[in-house]
PDB file of C-alpha atoms in Angstrom:
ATOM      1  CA  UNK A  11       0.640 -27.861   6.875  1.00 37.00           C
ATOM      2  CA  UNK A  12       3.401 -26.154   4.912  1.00 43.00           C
ATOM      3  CA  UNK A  13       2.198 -22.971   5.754  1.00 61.00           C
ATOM      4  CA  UNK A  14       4.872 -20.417   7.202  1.00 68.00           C
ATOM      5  CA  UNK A  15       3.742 -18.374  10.287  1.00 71.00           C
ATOM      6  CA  UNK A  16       4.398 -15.115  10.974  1.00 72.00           C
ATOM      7  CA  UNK A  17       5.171 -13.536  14.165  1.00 66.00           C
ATOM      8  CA  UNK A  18       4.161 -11.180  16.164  1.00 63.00           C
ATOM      9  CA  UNK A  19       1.081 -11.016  13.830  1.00 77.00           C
ATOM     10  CA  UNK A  20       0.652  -6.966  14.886  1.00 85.00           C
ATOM     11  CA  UNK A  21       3.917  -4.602  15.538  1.00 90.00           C
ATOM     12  CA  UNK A  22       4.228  -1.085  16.098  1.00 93.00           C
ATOM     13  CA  UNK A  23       6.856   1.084  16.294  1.00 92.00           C
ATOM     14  CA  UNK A  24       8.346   4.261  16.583  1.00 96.00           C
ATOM     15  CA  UNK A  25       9.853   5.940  13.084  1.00 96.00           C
ATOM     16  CA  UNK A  26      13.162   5.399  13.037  1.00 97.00           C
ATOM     17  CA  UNK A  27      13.124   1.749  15.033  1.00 96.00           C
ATOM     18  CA  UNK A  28      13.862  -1.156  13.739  1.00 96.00           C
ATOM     19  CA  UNK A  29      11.075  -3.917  13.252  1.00 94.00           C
ATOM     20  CA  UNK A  30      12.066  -7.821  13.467  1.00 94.00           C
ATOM     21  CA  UNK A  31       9.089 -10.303  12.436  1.00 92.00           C
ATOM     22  CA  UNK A  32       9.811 -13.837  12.284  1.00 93.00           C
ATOM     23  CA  UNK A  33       8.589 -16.634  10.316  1.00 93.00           C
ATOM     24  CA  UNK A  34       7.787 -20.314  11.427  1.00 93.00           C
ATOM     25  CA  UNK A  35       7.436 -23.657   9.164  1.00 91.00           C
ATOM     26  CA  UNK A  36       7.417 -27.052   9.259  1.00 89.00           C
ATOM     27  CA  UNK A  37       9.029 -28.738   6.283  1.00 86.00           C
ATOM     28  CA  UNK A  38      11.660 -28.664   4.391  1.00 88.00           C
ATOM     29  CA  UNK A  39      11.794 -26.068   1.469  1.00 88.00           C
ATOM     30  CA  UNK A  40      13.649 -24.895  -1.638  1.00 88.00           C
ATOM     31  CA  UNK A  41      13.647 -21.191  -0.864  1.00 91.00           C
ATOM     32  CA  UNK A  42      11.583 -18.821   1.745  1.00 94.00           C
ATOM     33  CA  UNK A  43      10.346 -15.370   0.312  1.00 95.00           C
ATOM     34  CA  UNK A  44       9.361 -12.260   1.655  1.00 96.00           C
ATOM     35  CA  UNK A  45       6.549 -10.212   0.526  1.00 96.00           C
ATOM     36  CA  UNK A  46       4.845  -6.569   1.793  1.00 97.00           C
ATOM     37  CA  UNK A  47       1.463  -5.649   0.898  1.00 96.00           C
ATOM     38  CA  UNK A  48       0.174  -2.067   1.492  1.00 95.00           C
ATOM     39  CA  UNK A  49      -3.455  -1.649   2.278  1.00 92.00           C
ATOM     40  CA  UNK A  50      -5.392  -2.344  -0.918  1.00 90.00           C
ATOM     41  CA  UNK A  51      -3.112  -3.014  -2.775  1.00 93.00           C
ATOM     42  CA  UNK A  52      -1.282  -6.536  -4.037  1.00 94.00           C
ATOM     43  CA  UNK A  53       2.349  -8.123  -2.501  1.00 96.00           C
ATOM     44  CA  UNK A  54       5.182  -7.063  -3.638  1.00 97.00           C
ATOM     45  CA  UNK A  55       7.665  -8.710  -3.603  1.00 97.00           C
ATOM     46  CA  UNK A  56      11.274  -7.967  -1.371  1.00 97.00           C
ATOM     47  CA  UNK A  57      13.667 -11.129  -1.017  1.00 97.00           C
ATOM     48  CA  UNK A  58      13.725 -14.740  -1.876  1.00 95.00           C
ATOM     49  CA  UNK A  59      16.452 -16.991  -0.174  1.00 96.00           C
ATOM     50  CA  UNK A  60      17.604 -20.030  -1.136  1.00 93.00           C
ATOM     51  CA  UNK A  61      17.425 -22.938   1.344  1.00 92.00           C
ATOM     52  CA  UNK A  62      21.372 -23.005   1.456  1.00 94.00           C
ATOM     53  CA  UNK A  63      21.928 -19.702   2.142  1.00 96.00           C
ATOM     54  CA  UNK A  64      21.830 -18.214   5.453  1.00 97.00           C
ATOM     55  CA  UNK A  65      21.345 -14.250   5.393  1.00 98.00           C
ATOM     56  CA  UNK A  66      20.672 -11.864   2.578  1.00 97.00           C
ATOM     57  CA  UNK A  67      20.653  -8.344   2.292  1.00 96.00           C
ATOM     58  CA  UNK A  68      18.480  -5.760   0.338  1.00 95.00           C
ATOM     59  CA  UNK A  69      18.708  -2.056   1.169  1.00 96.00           C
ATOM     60  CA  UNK A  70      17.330  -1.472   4.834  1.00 97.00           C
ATOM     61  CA  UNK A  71      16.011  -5.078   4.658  1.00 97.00           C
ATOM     62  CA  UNK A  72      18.087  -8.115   6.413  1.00 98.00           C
ATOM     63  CA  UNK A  73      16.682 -11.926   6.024  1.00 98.00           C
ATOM     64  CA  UNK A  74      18.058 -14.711   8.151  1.00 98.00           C
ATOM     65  CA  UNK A  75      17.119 -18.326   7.361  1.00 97.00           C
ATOM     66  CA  UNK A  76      17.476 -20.960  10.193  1.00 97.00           C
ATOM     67  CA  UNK A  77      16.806 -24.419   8.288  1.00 95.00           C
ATOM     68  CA  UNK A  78      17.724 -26.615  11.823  1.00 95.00           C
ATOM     69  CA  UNK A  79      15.426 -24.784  13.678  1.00 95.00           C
ATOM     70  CA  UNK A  80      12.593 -23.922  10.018  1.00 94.00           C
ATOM     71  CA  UNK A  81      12.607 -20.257  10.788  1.00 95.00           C
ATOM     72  CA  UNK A  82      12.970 -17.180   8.907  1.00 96.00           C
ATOM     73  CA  UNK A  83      13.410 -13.388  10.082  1.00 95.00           C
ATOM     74  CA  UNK A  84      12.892 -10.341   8.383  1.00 96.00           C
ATOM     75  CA  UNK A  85      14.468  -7.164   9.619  1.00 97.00           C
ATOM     76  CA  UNK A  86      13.857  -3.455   8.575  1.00 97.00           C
ATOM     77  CA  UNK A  87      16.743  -1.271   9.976  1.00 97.00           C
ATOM     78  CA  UNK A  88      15.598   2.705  10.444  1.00 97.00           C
ATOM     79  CA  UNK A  89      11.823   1.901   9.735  1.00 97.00           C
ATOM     80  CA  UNK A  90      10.061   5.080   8.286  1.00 97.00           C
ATOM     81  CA  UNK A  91       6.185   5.321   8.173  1.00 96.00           C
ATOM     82  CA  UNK A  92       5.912   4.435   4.593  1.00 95.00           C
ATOM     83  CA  UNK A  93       7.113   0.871   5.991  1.00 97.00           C
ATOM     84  CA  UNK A  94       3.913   0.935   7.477  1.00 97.00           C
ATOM     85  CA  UNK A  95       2.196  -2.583   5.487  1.00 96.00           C
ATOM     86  CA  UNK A  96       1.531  -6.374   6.165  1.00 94.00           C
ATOM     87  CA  UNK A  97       4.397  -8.933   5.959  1.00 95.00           C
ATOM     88  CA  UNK A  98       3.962 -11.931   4.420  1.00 94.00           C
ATOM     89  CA  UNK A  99       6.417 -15.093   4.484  1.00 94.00           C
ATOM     90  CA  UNK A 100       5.901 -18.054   2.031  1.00 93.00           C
ATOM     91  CA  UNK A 101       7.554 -21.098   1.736  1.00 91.00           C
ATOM     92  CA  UNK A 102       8.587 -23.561  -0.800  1.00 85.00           C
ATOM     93  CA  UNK A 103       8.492 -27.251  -0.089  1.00 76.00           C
ATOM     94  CA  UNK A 104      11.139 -29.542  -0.660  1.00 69.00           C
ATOM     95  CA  UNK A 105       8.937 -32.271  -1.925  1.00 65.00           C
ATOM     96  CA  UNK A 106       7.050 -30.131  -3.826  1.00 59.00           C
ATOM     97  CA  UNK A 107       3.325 -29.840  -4.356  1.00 64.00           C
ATOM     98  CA  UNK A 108       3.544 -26.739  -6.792  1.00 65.00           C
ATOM     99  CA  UNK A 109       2.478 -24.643  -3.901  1.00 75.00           C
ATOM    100  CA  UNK A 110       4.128 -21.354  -2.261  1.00 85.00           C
ATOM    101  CA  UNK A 111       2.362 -21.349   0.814  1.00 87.00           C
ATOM    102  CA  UNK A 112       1.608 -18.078   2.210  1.00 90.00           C
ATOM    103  CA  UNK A 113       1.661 -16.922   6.150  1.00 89.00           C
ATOM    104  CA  UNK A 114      -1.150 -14.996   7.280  1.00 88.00           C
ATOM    105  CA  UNK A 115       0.935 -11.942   7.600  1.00 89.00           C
ATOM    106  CA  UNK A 116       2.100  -9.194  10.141  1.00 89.00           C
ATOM    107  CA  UNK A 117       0.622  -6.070  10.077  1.00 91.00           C
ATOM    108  CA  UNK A 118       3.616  -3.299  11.075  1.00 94.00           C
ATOM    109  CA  UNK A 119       2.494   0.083  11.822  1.00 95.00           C
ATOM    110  CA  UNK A 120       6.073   2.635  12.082  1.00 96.00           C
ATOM    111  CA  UNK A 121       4.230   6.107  14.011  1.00 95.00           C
ATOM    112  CA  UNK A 122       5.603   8.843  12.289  1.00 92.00           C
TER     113      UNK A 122
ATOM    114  CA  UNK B  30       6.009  -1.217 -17.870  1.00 64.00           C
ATOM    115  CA  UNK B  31       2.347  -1.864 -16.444  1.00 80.00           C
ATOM    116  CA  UNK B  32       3.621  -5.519 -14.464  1.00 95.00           C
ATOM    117  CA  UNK B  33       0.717  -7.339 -13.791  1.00 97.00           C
ATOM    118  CA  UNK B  34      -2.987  -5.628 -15.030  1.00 97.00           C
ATOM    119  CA  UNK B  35      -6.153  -6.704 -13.559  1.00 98.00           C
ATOM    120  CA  UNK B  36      -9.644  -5.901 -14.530  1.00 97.00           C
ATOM    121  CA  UNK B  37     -11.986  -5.304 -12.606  1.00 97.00           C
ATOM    122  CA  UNK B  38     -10.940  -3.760  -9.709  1.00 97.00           C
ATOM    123  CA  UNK B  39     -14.362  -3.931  -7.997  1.00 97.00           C
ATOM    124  CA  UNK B  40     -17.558  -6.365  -8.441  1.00 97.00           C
ATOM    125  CA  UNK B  41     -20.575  -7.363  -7.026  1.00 97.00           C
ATOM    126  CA  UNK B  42     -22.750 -10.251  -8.174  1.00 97.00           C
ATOM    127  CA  UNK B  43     -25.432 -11.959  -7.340  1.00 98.00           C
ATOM    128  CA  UNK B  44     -25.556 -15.477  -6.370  1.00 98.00           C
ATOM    129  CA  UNK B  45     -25.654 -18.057  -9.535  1.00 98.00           C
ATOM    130  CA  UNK B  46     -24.063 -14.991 -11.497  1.00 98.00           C
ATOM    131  CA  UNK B  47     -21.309 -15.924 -13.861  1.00 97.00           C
ATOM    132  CA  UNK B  48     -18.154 -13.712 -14.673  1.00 97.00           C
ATOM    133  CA  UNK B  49     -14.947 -13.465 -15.639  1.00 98.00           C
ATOM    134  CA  UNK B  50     -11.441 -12.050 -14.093  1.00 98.00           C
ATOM    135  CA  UNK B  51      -9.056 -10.607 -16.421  1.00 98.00           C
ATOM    136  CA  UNK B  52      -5.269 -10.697 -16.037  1.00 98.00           C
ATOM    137  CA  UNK B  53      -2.727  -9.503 -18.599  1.00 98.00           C
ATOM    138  CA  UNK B  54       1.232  -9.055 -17.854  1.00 97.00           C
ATOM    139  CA  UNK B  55       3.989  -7.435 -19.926  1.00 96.00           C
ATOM    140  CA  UNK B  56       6.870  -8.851 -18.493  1.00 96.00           C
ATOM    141  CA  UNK B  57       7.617 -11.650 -20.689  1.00 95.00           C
ATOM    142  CA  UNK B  58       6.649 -14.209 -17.842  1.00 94.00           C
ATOM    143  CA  UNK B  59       6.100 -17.645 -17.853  1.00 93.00           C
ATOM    144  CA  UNK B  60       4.072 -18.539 -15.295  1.00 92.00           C
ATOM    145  CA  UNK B  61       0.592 -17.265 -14.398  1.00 94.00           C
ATOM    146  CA  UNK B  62      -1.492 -18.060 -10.588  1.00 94.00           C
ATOM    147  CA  UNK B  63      -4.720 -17.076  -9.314  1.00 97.00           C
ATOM    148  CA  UNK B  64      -4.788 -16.627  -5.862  1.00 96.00           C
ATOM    149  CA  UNK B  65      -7.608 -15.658  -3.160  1.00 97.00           C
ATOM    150  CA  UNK B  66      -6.598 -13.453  -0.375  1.00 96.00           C
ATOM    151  CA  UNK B  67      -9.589 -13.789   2.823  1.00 93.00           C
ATOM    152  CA  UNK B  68      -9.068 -12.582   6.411  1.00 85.00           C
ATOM    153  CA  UNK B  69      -7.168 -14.743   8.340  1.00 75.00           C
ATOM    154  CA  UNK B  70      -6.212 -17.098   5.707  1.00 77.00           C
ATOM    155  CA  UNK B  71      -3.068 -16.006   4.205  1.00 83.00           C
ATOM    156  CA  UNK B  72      -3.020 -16.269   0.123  1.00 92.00           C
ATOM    157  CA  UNK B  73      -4.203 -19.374  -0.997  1.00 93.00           C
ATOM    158  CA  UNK B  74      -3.681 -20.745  -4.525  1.00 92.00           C
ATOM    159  CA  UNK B  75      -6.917 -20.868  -7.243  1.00 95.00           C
ATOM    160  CA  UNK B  76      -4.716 -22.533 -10.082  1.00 95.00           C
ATOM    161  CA  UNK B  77      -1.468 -22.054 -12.176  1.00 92.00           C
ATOM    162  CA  UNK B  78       0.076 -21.689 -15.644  1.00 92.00           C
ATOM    163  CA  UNK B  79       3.799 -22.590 -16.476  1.00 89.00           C
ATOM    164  CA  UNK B  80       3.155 -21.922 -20.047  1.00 89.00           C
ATOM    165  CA  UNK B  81       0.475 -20.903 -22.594  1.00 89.00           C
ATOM    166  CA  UNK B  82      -2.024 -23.875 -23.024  1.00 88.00           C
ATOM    167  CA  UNK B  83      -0.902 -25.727 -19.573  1.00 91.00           C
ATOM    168  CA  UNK B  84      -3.201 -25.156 -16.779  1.00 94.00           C
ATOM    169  CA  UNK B  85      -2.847 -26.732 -12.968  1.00 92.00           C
ATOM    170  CA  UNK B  86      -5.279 -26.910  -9.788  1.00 93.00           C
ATOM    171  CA  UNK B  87      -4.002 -25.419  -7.053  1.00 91.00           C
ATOM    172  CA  UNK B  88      -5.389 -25.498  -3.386  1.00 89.00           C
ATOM    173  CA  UNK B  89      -8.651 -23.959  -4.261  1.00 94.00           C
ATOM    174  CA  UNK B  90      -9.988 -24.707  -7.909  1.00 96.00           C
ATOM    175  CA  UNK B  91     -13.364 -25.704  -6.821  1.00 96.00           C
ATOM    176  CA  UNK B  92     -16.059 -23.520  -8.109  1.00 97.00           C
ATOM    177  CA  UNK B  93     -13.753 -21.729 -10.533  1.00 98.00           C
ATOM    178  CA  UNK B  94     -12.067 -22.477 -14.437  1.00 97.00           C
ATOM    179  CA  UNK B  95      -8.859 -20.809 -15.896  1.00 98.00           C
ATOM    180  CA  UNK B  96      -7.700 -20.054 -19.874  1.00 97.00           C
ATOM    181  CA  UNK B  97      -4.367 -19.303 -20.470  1.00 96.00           C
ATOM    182  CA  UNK B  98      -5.430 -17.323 -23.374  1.00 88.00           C
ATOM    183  CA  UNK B  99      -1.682 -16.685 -24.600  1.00 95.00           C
ATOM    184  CA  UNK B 100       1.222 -15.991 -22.942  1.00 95.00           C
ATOM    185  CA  UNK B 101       0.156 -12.505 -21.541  1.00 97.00           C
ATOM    186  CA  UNK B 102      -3.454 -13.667 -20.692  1.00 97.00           C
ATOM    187  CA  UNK B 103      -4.518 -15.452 -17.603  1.00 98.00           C
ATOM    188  CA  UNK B 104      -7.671 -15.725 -17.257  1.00 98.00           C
ATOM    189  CA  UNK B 105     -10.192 -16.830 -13.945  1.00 98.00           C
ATOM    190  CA  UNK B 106     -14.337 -17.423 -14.153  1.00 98.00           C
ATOM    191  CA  UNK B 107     -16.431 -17.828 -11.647  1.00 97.00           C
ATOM    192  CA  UNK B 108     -19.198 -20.265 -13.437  1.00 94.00           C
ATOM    193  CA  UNK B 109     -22.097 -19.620 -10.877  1.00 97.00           C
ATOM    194  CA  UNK B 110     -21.099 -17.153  -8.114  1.00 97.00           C
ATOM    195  CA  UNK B 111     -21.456 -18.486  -4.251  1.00 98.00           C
ATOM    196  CA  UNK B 112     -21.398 -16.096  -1.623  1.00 97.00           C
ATOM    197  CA  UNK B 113     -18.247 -18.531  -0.224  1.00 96.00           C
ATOM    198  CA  UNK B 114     -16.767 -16.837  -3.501  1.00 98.00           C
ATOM    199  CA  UNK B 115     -16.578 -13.522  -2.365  1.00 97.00           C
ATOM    200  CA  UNK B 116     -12.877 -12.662  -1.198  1.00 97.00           C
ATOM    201  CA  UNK B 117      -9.939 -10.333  -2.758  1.00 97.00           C
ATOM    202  CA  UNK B 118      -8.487 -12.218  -6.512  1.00 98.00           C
ATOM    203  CA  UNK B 119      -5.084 -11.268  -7.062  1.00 98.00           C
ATOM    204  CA  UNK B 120      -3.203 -12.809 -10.654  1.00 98.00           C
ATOM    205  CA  UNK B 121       0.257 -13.052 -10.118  1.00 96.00           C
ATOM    206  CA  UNK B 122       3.825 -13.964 -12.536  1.00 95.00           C
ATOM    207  CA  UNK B 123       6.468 -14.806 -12.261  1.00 93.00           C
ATOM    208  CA  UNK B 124       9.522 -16.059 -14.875  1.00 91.00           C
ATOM    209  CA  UNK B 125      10.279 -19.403 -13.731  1.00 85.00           C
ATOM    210  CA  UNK B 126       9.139 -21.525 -16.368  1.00 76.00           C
ATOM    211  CA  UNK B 127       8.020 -24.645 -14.156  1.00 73.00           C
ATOM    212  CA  UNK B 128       5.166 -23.021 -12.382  1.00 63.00           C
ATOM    213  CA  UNK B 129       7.170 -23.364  -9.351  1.00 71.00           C
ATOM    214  CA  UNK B 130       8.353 -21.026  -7.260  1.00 79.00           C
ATOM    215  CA  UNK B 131      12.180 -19.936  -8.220  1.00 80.00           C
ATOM    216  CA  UNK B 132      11.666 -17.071  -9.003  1.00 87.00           C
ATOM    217  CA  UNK B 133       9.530 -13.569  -7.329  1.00 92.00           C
ATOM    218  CA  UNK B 134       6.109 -13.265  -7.776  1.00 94.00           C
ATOM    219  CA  UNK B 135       4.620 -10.014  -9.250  1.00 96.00           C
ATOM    220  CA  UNK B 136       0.917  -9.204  -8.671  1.00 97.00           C
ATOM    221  CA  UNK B 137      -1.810  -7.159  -9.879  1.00 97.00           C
ATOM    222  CA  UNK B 138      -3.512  -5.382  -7.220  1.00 96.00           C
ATOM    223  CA  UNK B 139      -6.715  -7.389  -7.157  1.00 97.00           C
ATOM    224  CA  UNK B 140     -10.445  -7.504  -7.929  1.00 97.00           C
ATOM    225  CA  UNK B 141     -12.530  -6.787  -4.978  1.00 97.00           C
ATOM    226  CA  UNK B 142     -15.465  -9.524  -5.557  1.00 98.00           C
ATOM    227  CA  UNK B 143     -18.639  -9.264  -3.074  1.00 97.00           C
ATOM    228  CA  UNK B 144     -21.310 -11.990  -3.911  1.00 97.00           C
ATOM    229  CA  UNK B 145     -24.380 -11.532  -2.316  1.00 97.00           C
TER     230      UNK B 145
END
């Protein structure tokens, strides 16, 4: 299965912390994207990076992408409690079947 | 700019019931998706659009039909409601023009569907 893997699947953390989740998968892919989905509500999304790139930035987010070792992370610097949401990774194959394959998400709680 | 519109937000039906999803966007996008969102199961893929009159099975089409009404209008029916059916339906877009994946997804924020 293409399917990326979050992990840890639950975090929580003290306002002002930073949060790292990471992201497993097991082919290779075009790009890797990140997406956060507040309770009831749909995914939004927060960075796409390319298979030949390595890090990208976005505000208080940073993205790593390890293609050797097909894993992602997804770090929030100075979390605040509206970070408070699921985290989703998804994954483009290489050999594509037309699918983005979701993660099953991490759940971050930041305690004001 | 409304993004991605979805209608209705909540339903229940009984089993054998038929009905239909809406999903309009005003971006300009390309590319349409259905997706299903259950516990424990991550998003998984209904069927696609990479243009108006070009539909695709995704993962999950079994049980449901799509109509790419126009380029704005994505459209998902449930033909006769199973209780296997009932789940969160989010209708996302995105620009790329393949139906692939190049691009960010933008999503409506759902339809609630309970079949019982």
């Amino acid at each position: 299965s293409q399917q990326g893997e979050e992990d840890p699947q639950a975090l929580s953390i003290q306002e002002g912390e930073n949060a790292t989740m990471n992201c497993s998968y097991k082919t290779s892919i075009n790009n890797l994207q990140w997406y956060r989905q507040n309770s009831g509500r749909g995914l939004v999304h927060l960075i796409l990076i390319r298979s030949n790139e390595r890090e990208k930035h976005s505000g208080r987010l940073r993205v790593t992408l390890d293609t050797s070792k097909k894993s992602s992370s997804l770090l929030i610097t100075a979390s605040r409690a509206a970070d408070t949401a699921s985290y989703f990774c998804a994954t483009e194959a290489y050999y594509g079947n037309n699918r983005l394959a979701f993660g099953k998400g991490n759940q971050v709680v930041v305690i004001p | 700019n409304a993004g991605v519109t979805q209608t209705p937000k909540f339903q229940v039906l009984k089993t054998g019931q038929s009905m239909t999803l809406q999903c309009a966007q005003d971006m300009n996008h390309n590319s349409m998706y259905w997706y299903r969102q259950d516990p424990g199961m991550g998003l998984r893929l209904i069927y696609y659009s990479a243009s108006e009159g070009t539909t695709d099975k995704g993962e999950v089409p079994n049980g449901y039909n799509v109509s790419r009404l126009n380029k704005r209008e994505f459209s998902l029916r449930l033909e006769s409601a199973a209780p296997s059916q009932t789940s969160v339906y989010f209708c996302a877009s995105s620009f790329d023009a393949t139906g692939g994946y190049n691009s960010p997804l933008h999503f409506g924020n759902g339809t609630r569907l309970t079949v019982t």
